Short mmCIF file of C-alpha atoms and ligand atoms in Angstrom, two decimals:
data_model
loop_
_atom_site.label_atom_id
_atom_site.label_comp_id
_atom_site.label_asym_id
_atom_site.label_seq_id
_atom_site.Cartn_x
_atom_site.Cartn_y
_atom_site.Cartn_z
CA MET A 1 63.13 42.02 7.16
CA PHE A 2 59.88 43.70 7.98
CA SER A 3 58.48 39.78 8.32
CA HIS A 4 61.15 39.48 10.91
CA LEU A 5 59.67 42.52 12.52
CA HIS A 6 56.65 41.84 12.46
CA HIS A 7 57.48 37.87 14.41
CA ARG A 8 59.30 39.40 16.75
CA ILE A 9 56.50 42.65 18.10
CA GLN A 10 54.19 39.29 17.55
CA ARG A 11 56.18 36.72 20.24
CA ALA A 12 56.48 40.50 22.32
CA LEU A 13 53.03 39.81 22.59
CA ARG A 14 51.84 36.66 23.22
CA ARG A 15 54.35 36.74 25.88
CA ARG A 16 52.46 39.56 27.24
CA CYS A 17 49.38 38.76 27.05
CA CYS A 18 50.44 34.85 28.33
CA ARG A 19 51.22 36.53 31.42
CA SER A 20 48.19 38.49 32.12
CA ALA A 21 45.96 35.51 32.24
CA SER A 22 45.79 31.85 34.55
CA ASN A 23 49.62 32.50 33.78
CA ILE A 24 49.35 28.99 31.88
CA CYS A 25 50.73 29.27 28.38
CA ALA A 26 50.39 27.44 25.64
CA GLN A 27 51.74 26.14 22.27
CA ALA A 28 49.88 24.78 20.14
CA LEU A 29 49.04 24.42 16.42
CA GLN A 30 47.54 27.30 14.08
CA TYR A 31 46.63 28.11 10.98
CA CYS A 32 45.98 31.86 9.59
CA LYS A 33 45.47 30.48 5.74
CA HIS A 34 43.92 26.99 4.47
CA GLY A 35 47.05 24.95 2.85
CA GLU A 36 48.67 21.83 3.10
CA PRO A 37 49.39 21.29 7.15
CA ALA A 38 51.92 21.24 7.13
CA ASP A 39 53.30 24.83 5.29
CA VAL A 40 50.40 26.12 7.14
CA LEU A 41 50.11 25.13 10.97
CA GLU A 42 52.52 27.14 12.74
CA LEU A 43 53.97 25.74 16.46
CA VAL A 44 52.20 29.83 18.86
CA GLU A 45 52.00 30.49 21.99
CA LEU A 46 48.84 31.48 22.78
CA ALA A 47 47.30 32.61 26.47
CA VAL A 48 45.03 30.21 28.19
CA SER A 49 42.24 31.90 30.63
CA GLU A 50 41.51 31.67 34.29
CA PRO A 51 38.38 28.77 33.96
CA LYS A 52 34.67 30.96 34.82
CA ASP A 53 31.70 29.97 35.34
CA THR A 54 30.57 26.04 33.88
CA GLU A 55 34.57 26.11 31.48
CA VAL A 56 36.86 23.73 33.26
CA LEU A 57 40.72 24.58 32.10
CA VAL A 58 42.07 21.74 30.96
CA LYS A 59 45.94 19.74 30.29
CA LEU A 60 45.28 17.98 26.93
CA LEU A 61 47.68 14.83 26.89
CA ALA A 62 47.09 13.35 23.30
CA ALA A 63 45.43 14.31 20.10
CA PRO A 64 44.91 11.86 16.58
CA ILE A 65 45.68 13.20 13.26
CA ASN A 66 42.65 12.35 11.27
CA PRO A 67 42.04 13.20 7.69
CA SER A 68 39.05 15.14 8.40
CA ASP A 69 41.91 17.06 10.63
CA ILE A 70 43.21 17.69 7.05
CA ASN A 71 40.71 18.41 5.68
CA THR A 72 39.97 21.59 7.32
CA ILE A 73 43.15 23.23 7.15
CA GLN A 74 42.87 22.48 3.30
CA GLY A 75 39.40 24.15 3.53
CA LYS A 76 38.14 20.90 1.88
CA TYR A 77 35.12 20.67 5.06
CA PRO A 78 31.86 21.59 5.55
CA ILE A 79 33.90 23.07 8.80
CA LYS A 80 35.30 26.16 8.13
CA LEU A 81 36.73 27.72 11.22
CA PRO A 82 37.48 31.58 12.21
CA LEU A 83 41.26 32.45 11.06
CA PRO A 84 43.47 31.81 12.46
CA ALA A 85 41.95 28.21 13.62
CA ILE A 86 43.53 26.22 16.01
CA ALA A 87 44.29 23.00 14.32
CA GLY A 88 42.69 19.13 15.84
CA ASN A 89 39.31 17.99 16.63
CA GLU A 90 39.29 15.37 19.42
CA ALA A 91 41.87 14.67 22.23
CA VAL A 92 42.48 13.18 25.55
CA ALA A 93 43.15 15.99 28.75
CA GLU A 94 43.53 15.95 32.31
CA VAL A 95 41.30 18.48 34.37
CA LEU A 96 43.13 20.95 35.73
CA ARG A 97 41.44 24.10 37.37
CA VAL A 98 37.09 23.81 37.41
CA GLY A 99 35.02 27.37 37.22
CA GLU A 100 33.02 27.88 39.73
CA LYS A 101 29.27 26.64 38.62
CA VAL A 102 31.15 23.36 37.10
CA LYS A 103 28.96 20.16 38.41
CA GLN A 104 30.63 17.22 38.17
CA LEU A 105 33.97 17.36 37.30
CA LYS A 106 37.27 17.76 39.11
CA PRO A 107 40.87 18.23 39.18
CA GLY A 108 42.14 15.18 38.22
CA HIS A 109 39.05 13.63 36.13
CA ARG A 110 40.43 11.78 32.81
CA VAL A 111 38.07 13.19 30.02
CA VAL A 112 38.32 13.29 26.22
CA VAL A 113 36.87 16.15 24.00
CA VAL A 114 33.32 15.13 22.39
CA GLU A 115 32.76 18.53 20.91
CA ASN A 116 33.51 18.53 16.81
CA ALA A 117 35.74 21.99 15.74
CA LEU A 118 37.63 23.45 19.51
CA GLY A 119 41.57 23.13 18.36
CA THR A 120 42.96 20.35 20.22
CA TRP A 121 46.74 20.30 19.33
CA ARG A 122 47.34 22.13 22.42
CA THR A 123 48.96 21.99 24.95
CA HIS A 124 46.07 23.22 27.48
CA ALA A 125 42.76 25.21 26.97
CA THR A 126 39.62 26.60 28.85
CA PHE A 127 36.21 24.31 28.11
CA ALA A 128 32.69 24.33 28.12
CA GLU A 129 32.01 21.82 30.96
CA HIS A 130 29.35 20.43 27.76
CA GLN A 131 31.71 19.74 25.63
CA LEU A 132 33.85 17.14 27.88
CA MET A 133 33.05 13.84 28.92
CA CYS A 134 34.71 11.98 31.90
CA VAL A 135 36.75 8.58 31.29
CA SER A 136 38.16 5.35 32.60
CA ASP A 137 41.50 5.62 33.61
CA LYS A 138 41.31 1.81 32.62
CA ILE A 139 41.51 3.08 29.21
CA ASP A 140 45.29 3.19 27.33
CA LEU A 141 45.94 7.12 26.16
CA ALA A 142 45.88 6.31 22.80
CA ALA A 143 42.68 4.86 23.01
CA ALA A 144 41.04 7.23 24.79
CA ALA A 145 42.53 9.97 22.89
CA THR A 146 40.68 7.66 19.80
CA LEU A 147 37.45 7.44 21.48
CA VAL A 148 35.38 9.79 19.65
CA VAL A 149 35.55 9.34 16.04
CA ASN A 150 36.07 6.09 15.05
CA PRO A 151 34.58 3.50 16.88
CA PRO A 152 31.41 5.52 17.33
CA THR A 153 31.96 5.76 13.16
CA ALA A 154 32.28 2.30 13.42
CA TYR A 155 29.97 0.93 15.74
CA ARG A 156 27.07 3.40 14.86
CA MET A 157 27.06 2.56 10.41
CA LEU A 158 26.71 -1.47 11.77
CA LYS A 159 23.79 -0.44 14.00
CA ASP A 160 22.27 1.97 11.52
CA PHE A 161 21.89 0.89 8.22
CA VAL A 162 20.68 -2.89 7.67
CA PRO A 163 18.90 -4.77 11.50
CA LEU A 164 21.82 -7.55 11.57
CA ALA A 165 21.54 -10.65 12.84
CA GLN A 166 24.32 -13.03 14.08
CA GLY A 167 26.49 -14.62 11.49
CA ASP A 168 24.97 -11.54 9.07
CA CYS A 169 28.03 -10.55 7.06
CA VAL A 170 29.56 -7.38 6.31
CA ILE A 171 32.44 -6.03 4.11
CA GLN A 172 34.11 -3.09 3.42
CA ASN A 173 37.24 -1.92 1.87
CA GLY A 174 39.81 0.44 3.54
CA ALA A 175 39.50 -2.34 6.54
CA ASN A 176 42.30 -1.44 8.01
CA SER A 177 42.15 2.12 8.57
CA ALA A 178 41.40 2.76 12.11
CA VAL A 179 37.72 3.10 11.68
CA GLY A 180 38.02 -0.70 9.18
CA GLN A 181 39.84 -1.93 12.75
CA VAL A 182 36.95 -1.19 14.67
CA VAL A 183 34.76 -2.93 12.55
CA HIS A 184 36.53 -6.54 12.49
CA GLN A 185 36.16 -5.82 17.02
CA LEU A 186 32.56 -4.82 16.62
CA CYS A 187 31.61 -7.57 14.60
CA LYS A 188 33.21 -10.19 16.11
CA ALA A 189 31.93 -8.93 19.52
CA TRP A 190 28.55 -9.70 17.61
CA GLY A 191 28.82 -12.35 16.29
CA LEU A 192 29.07 -10.88 11.87
CA LYS A 193 31.56 -12.25 9.78
CA SER A 194 33.26 -9.18 8.54
CA VAL A 195 35.35 -9.68 5.15
CA GLY A 196 37.92 -6.89 5.03
CA VAL A 197 39.56 -5.46 1.24
CA VAL A 198 42.29 -3.90 1.76
CA ARG A 199 44.84 -2.69 -1.15
CA ASN A 200 48.05 -5.67 -1.73
CA ARG A 201 51.09 -4.31 -0.08
CA PRO A 202 53.80 -6.51 0.49
CA ASN A 203 53.59 -7.25 4.16
CA PHE A 204 50.18 -8.55 2.74
CA GLU A 205 50.23 -11.46 5.21
CA GLU A 206 51.41 -10.21 7.64
CA LEU A 207 49.01 -7.39 7.40
CA ARG A 208 45.81 -10.20 6.43
CA THR A 209 46.91 -11.27 10.11
CA TYR A 210 46.83 -8.83 11.95
CA LEU A 211 43.41 -8.14 11.08
CA ARG A 212 41.83 -12.07 11.30
CA VAL A 213 43.40 -11.67 15.37
CA LEU A 214 41.15 -8.26 15.47
CA GLY A 215 38.03 -10.36 14.06
CA ALA A 216 38.11 -10.22 10.67
CA THR A 217 36.04 -13.34 8.79
CA GLU A 218 38.39 -12.98 5.65
CA VAL A 219 40.71 -10.28 4.66
CA LEU A 220 41.73 -9.73 0.86
CA THR A 221 43.33 -7.83 -2.07
CA GLU A 222 41.68 -5.93 -4.22
CA GLU A 223 42.52 -8.18 -7.15
CA GLN A 224 41.74 -11.50 -4.49
CA LEU A 225 37.94 -9.87 -4.09
CA ALA A 226 37.02 -9.71 -8.33
CA GLN A 227 38.03 -13.43 -8.36
CA THR A 228 36.64 -14.78 -5.18
CA ASP A 229 34.12 -17.56 -4.28
CA ILE A 230 33.50 -17.00 -0.67
CA PHE A 231 30.62 -15.37 -0.66
CA LYS A 232 28.74 -18.37 -2.86
CA LYS A 233 29.91 -20.91 -0.80
CA ALA A 234 31.78 -19.66 2.52
CA LEU A 235 29.80 -16.88 3.70
CA PRO A 236 26.19 -14.93 3.63
CA ALA A 237 26.93 -12.64 0.62
CA PRO A 238 26.77 -9.11 2.39
CA ARG A 239 23.76 -6.76 3.61
CA LEU A 240 26.09 -3.58 4.90
CA ALA A 241 29.46 -2.18 2.59
CA LEU A 242 31.35 0.44 3.93
CA ASN A 243 33.22 2.01 1.66
CA CYS A 244 35.87 4.95 3.11
CA VAL A 245 37.96 4.34 -1.01
CA GLY A 246 35.19 5.43 -3.88
CA GLY A 247 36.50 4.16 -7.33
CA LYS A 248 36.73 1.22 -8.69
CA ASN A 249 37.07 0.17 -5.54
CA ALA A 250 33.51 1.23 -3.91
CA SER A 251 32.08 -0.76 -7.51
CA ASP A 252 33.55 -3.85 -6.57
CA ILE A 253 32.61 -3.96 -3.02
CA ALA A 254 28.85 -3.24 -3.79
CA LYS A 255 28.32 -5.65 -6.68
CA GLN A 256 29.50 -8.05 -3.08
CA LEU A 257 25.64 -6.90 -2.22
CA ALA A 258 23.21 -9.57 -1.21
CA PRO A 259 19.89 -7.83 -2.92
CA MET A 260 18.52 -4.97 -0.73
CA GLY A 261 21.44 -5.08 0.48
CA VAL A 262 22.92 -1.00 1.09
CA MET A 263 27.28 0.42 0.94
CA ALA A 264 27.08 3.46 3.55
CA THR A 265 29.65 5.49 1.81
CA TYR A 266 32.50 7.59 5.09
CA GLY A 267 35.22 9.06 3.17
CA GLY A 268 36.77 9.05 -0.27
CA MET A 269 40.71 7.85 0.32
CA SER A 270 41.36 8.02 -3.08
CA ARG A 271 39.95 11.11 -4.04
CA LYS A 272 37.51 9.30 -6.97
CA PRO A 273 34.33 9.43 -7.34
CA VAL A 274 31.94 6.42 -5.98
CA MET A 275 30.38 4.87 -9.18
CA VAL A 276 27.90 2.26 -8.13
CA SER A 277 26.11 -0.29 -10.89
CA THR A 278 23.51 0.00 -12.78
CA SER A 279 22.40 -3.92 -11.98
CA ALA A 280 22.97 -2.79 -9.07
CA LEU A 281 20.23 -0.97 -8.63
CA ILE A 282 18.01 -2.08 -11.07
CA PHE A 283 18.45 -6.41 -9.98
CA LYS A 284 20.03 -6.17 -6.96
CA ASN A 285 17.34 -2.57 -5.09
CA VAL A 286 20.76 -1.85 -3.43
CA SER A 287 21.53 0.93 -2.39
CA PHE A 288 23.41 3.68 -1.36
CA CYS A 289 23.95 6.41 1.08
CA GLY A 290 26.38 7.37 2.62
CA PHE A 291 27.58 8.52 6.86
CA TRP A 292 28.59 11.62 8.85
CA ILE A 293 29.47 10.95 12.82
CA THR A 294 29.67 15.01 13.26
CA ARG A 295 25.78 15.37 12.32
CA TRP A 296 24.79 12.32 14.06
CA MET A 297 26.72 13.79 17.69
CA ARG A 298 25.69 16.84 17.14
CA ASP A 299 21.63 15.77 16.27
CA HIS A 300 22.16 12.95 19.38
CA VAL A 301 23.27 15.16 21.62
CA LYS A 302 22.29 13.75 26.52
CA THR A 303 20.28 11.21 24.11
CA PRO A 304 19.88 7.42 25.63
CA VAL A 305 21.14 6.68 22.81
CA ARG A 306 24.24 7.86 21.78
CA GLU A 307 25.43 7.12 25.82
CA LYS A 308 24.28 3.41 25.54
CA MET A 309 26.93 3.91 22.68
CA PHE A 310 29.74 5.68 24.67
CA THR A 311 29.00 2.89 27.81
CA ASP A 312 29.32 0.17 25.05
CA LEU A 313 32.73 1.24 23.96
CA THR A 314 33.83 1.56 27.12
CA LYS A 315 32.90 -1.17 28.05
CA LEU A 316 34.54 -3.46 25.29
CA LEU A 317 37.33 -1.33 25.34
CA GLU A 318 38.22 -2.41 29.55
CA GLN A 319 36.93 -5.75 28.34
CA GLY A 320 39.71 -6.25 25.95
CA LYS A 321 38.03 -6.72 23.41
CA LEU A 322 38.44 -3.53 22.14
CA LYS A 323 42.01 -2.60 20.97
CA GLY A 324 43.03 0.89 20.51
CA VAL A 325 44.19 1.55 17.41
CA LYS A 326 47.51 0.62 15.97
CA HIS A 327 49.54 3.86 16.45
CA GLU A 328 52.91 5.72 16.46
CA MET A 329 53.39 9.61 19.81
CA VAL A 330 54.32 12.01 17.96
CA PRO A 331 55.79 14.85 20.49
CA LEU A 332 53.61 18.11 19.37
CA THR A 333 56.89 19.97 18.61
CA GLU A 334 57.67 17.05 15.19
CA TYR A 335 54.57 17.55 13.94
CA LYS A 336 55.14 17.81 10.58
CA ALA A 337 55.91 14.79 9.23
CA ALA A 338 52.59 12.88 10.71
CA VAL A 339 50.67 15.60 9.60
CA ALA A 340 52.31 15.20 5.62
CA ALA A 341 51.94 11.56 5.86
CA THR A 342 48.11 11.21 7.16
CA LEU A 343 46.68 12.13 3.73
CA ASP A 344 49.21 11.73 1.58
CA ILE A 345 47.70 9.68 -1.40
CA LYS A 346 50.49 7.32 -1.30
CA GLY A 347 48.77 5.69 1.09
CA LEU A 348 50.07 3.02 2.96
CA VAL A 349 50.95 4.52 6.11
CA GLY A 350 50.20 1.31 8.48
CA LYS A 351 49.64 3.70 11.81
CA LYS A 352 47.66 6.34 12.57
CA TYR A 353 49.42 9.41 14.90
CA ILE A 354 48.64 10.88 17.44
CA LEU A 355 50.55 13.88 19.29
CA ASP A 356 52.42 13.35 22.46
CA MET A 357 51.79 16.74 24.56
CA GLN A 358 53.33 14.76 27.34
CA CYS A 359 56.89 16.04 25.53
C1 COO B 401 38.23 14.30 -0.25
C2 COO B 401 36.96 15.06 -0.25
C3 COO B 401 36.27 13.98 0.74
C4 COO B 401 35.96 15.50 -1.64
O1 COO B 401 36.14 13.79 -1.87
P1 COO B 401 35.12 14.54 -3.10
O2 COO B 401 34.31 13.30 -4.06
O3 COO B 401 33.74 14.76 -3.00
O4 COO B 401 36.12 15.69 -4.09
P2 COO B 401 35.66 16.75 -5.38
O5 COO B 401 34.33 16.23 -5.87
O6 COO B 401 35.91 17.43 -3.88
O7 COO B 401 36.85 16.82 -5.52
C5 COO B 401 36.93 17.54 -7.11
C6 COO B 401 38.76 17.24 -7.93
O8 COO B 401 39.50 17.79 -6.16
C7 COO B 401 39.25 15.69 -7.77
O9 COO B 401 39.91 16.12 -8.77
P3 COO B 401 40.44 16.25 -10.80
O10 COO B 401 39.20 15.04 -10.44
O11 COO B 401 41.00 16.02 -11.39
O12 COO B 401 38.93 17.13 -10.72
C8 COO B 401 39.77 15.05 -6.56
O13 COO B 401 40.41 14.18 -6.80
C9 COO B 401 40.72 16.78 -6.23
N1 COO B 401 40.80 16.50 -4.31
C10 COO B 401 39.79 15.76 -4.14
N2 COO B 401 39.81 16.02 -2.31
C11 COO B 401 41.22 16.42 -2.13
C12 COO B 401 41.84 16.60 -3.52
N3 COO B 401 43.46 16.93 -3.98
C13 COO B 401 43.00 16.55 -3.29
N4 COO B 401 43.41 16.89 -2.12
C14 COO B 401 42.16 16.91 -1.36
N5 COO B 401 42.37 15.73 0.13
O14 COO B 401 37.80 13.00 -1.41
C15 COO B 401 39.75 13.48 0.27
O15 COO B 401 39.83 15.14 0.83
N6 COO B 401 40.11 12.35 0.73
C16 COO B 401 40.59 11.88 1.76
C17 COO B 401 40.06 12.07 3.25
C18 COO B 401 38.25 11.48 3.29
O16 COO B 401 37.75 10.99 2.69
N7 COO B 401 38.28 12.36 3.89
C19 COO B 401 36.41 12.66 3.82
C20 COO B 401 36.07 13.08 5.35
S1 COO B 401 34.94 13.13 6.04
C21 COO B 401 35.03 12.34 7.63
O17 COO B 401 36.82 11.84 8.07
C22 COO B 401 34.68 12.55 8.76
C23 COO B 401 35.08 12.57 10.25
C24 COO B 401 34.57 12.66 11.19
C25 COO B 401 37.26 16.16 0.97
P1 NAP B 402 43.20 5.89 8.90
O1 NAP B 402 43.12 4.98 10.03
O2 NAP B 402 44.66 6.63 8.21
O3 NAP B 402 43.15 5.21 7.13
C1 NAP B 402 43.33 5.02 6.48
C2 NAP B 402 43.25 3.72 5.60
O4 NAP B 402 42.35 4.48 3.86
C3 NAP B 402 43.76 3.24 5.37
O5 NAP B 402 43.08 2.08 5.09
C4 NAP B 402 44.76 3.16 3.59
O6 NAP B 402 44.47 2.04 3.40
C5 NAP B 402 43.20 4.09 3.12
N1 NAP B 402 44.10 4.87 1.46
C6 NAP B 402 45.06 5.58 1.87
N2 NAP B 402 45.37 6.94 0.97
C7 NAP B 402 44.31 5.72 0.13
C8 NAP B 402 44.36 5.95 -0.99
N3 NAP B 402 46.06 6.39 -2.12
N4 NAP B 402 44.23 5.00 -2.29
C9 NAP B 402 42.98 4.17 -0.81
N5 NAP B 402 42.71 3.82 0.28
C10 NAP B 402 44.17 4.84 0.75
O7 NAP B 402 42.29 6.84 8.62
P2 NAP B 402 40.31 5.88 9.76
O8 NAP B 402 41.31 7.62 10.40
O9 NAP B 402 40.22 5.72 9.73
O10 NAP B 402 39.35 7.60 9.19
C11 NAP B 402 39.19 6.14 8.02
C12 NAP B 402 38.73 7.36 6.51
O11 NAP B 402 37.05 7.48 7.66
C13 NAP B 402 38.81 8.75 5.87
O12 NAP B 402 37.93 9.04 4.72
C14 NAP B 402 38.19 9.14 6.70
O13 NAP B 402 37.52 10.84 6.35
C15 NAP B 402 36.88 8.93 7.41
N6 NAP B 402 35.52 8.79 8.81
C16 NAP B 402 34.15 9.60 7.81
C17 NAP B 402 33.71 9.77 9.46
C18 NAP B 402 33.23 10.17 8.85
O14 NAP B 402 32.01 10.31 10.44
N7 NAP B 402 31.86 10.76 7.30
C19 NAP B 402 34.47 9.52 10.32
C20 NAP B 402 36.00 8.77 10.47
C21 NAP B 402 36.78 9.02 9.43
P3 NAP B 402 46.07 1.29 3.34
O15 NAP B 402 46.85 0.89 3.56
O16 NAP B 402 46.57 0.94 1.45
O17 NAP B 402 46.71 2.93 2.83
#
């Protein structure tokens, strides 16, 4: 009874609040405590302030659901926002109105959110101009919505750990992930051999074909990897391994590395720790390190290297050499099943969910 009254008062306050600001009332996915997203997220209405000075009022169009978004809501991520917080980290949006000191952006521009943890799972927001980046209209909506996290992660990991030359080989697990799909395509565009490892599944051959069309040189199940001799016969031993799974799978891809090779860990989808064989360390002098794009982006704000990365990625997208991730658009109001599936321990989801704020 009390909780019912509490909710009615909250709704009335929100409505009054909406009328007092920009006359736009945003719908937003908000959480007041950490927990499983399907349990703690609530669809609420929030006032949107009129843009002042360097602020920009945007209408969000689409925003992906990434594993790190789920970790953040669970409270299992290094970024802890003051509560209540709006979920979501990246998005594509359209500029509606700008403050008087805004220099570049104009109403109608299409933008992506480049600063972390601003809360993108909402229909409207006022952000600062420097938190947004103009994005080409030639890129489809889903590719634009997912431009800022996964493609830069793949790009940086291929560029920054090992100097790779044409014909060098890269191995990765979780090779059907959104990051993995970009890795295969960048490898193809840059003349690298890309070997992907995925978990076995009934439609493995279909998945293998899909990843090979993207650019994978070979796709193996975990079981096939244990027995393969392709690195003795057909391909050079990989100089770089990319690990987003952990556990035995990570040890198995590390075993394939060439002497002085590097394994970069960027995710832990199995929730199992990374184990390293002693001989890989002693006899092959293999190195193990980690990567977090959030730190890289923060450390490279307004740098030529960051600008070049987005120019390169945009060009590849416009040329069709990089395709948007396999995905399903989900109306914002129908978020529950999608947030639950994204980090379900069973995995085998096969697509990225993207919240569609236009319907
Ligand atoms: C997680 C994680 C990456 C954290 O991984 P850790 O290996 O550091 O996990 P912990 O040492 O904290 O785990 C302790 C414990 O919690 C362990 O169980 P026991 O063996 O029984 O002790 C884990 O299995 C369990 N655990 C860890 N995470 C979870 C969990 N139980 C339930 N739910 C969760 N989430 O490994 C993780 O969530 N991985 C999947 C998503 C992922 O890869 N996140 C990487 C985030 S980096 C990123 O995406 C950056 C984007 C810009 C959180
Ligand atoms: P995604 O598209 O949702 O793909 C998830 C991948 O994880 C799939 O390959 C899936 O394979 C696999 N997977 C799911 N559950 C699993 C389990 N229990 N055991 C083994 N594999 C499992 O994810 P994404 O957005 O590309 O992200 C991939 C990983 O990169 C995540 O760990 C994410 O947190 C991380 N990431 C890190 C950074 C960084 O900067 N460090 C940046 C971006 C992403 P199946 O089909 O076999 O389930």
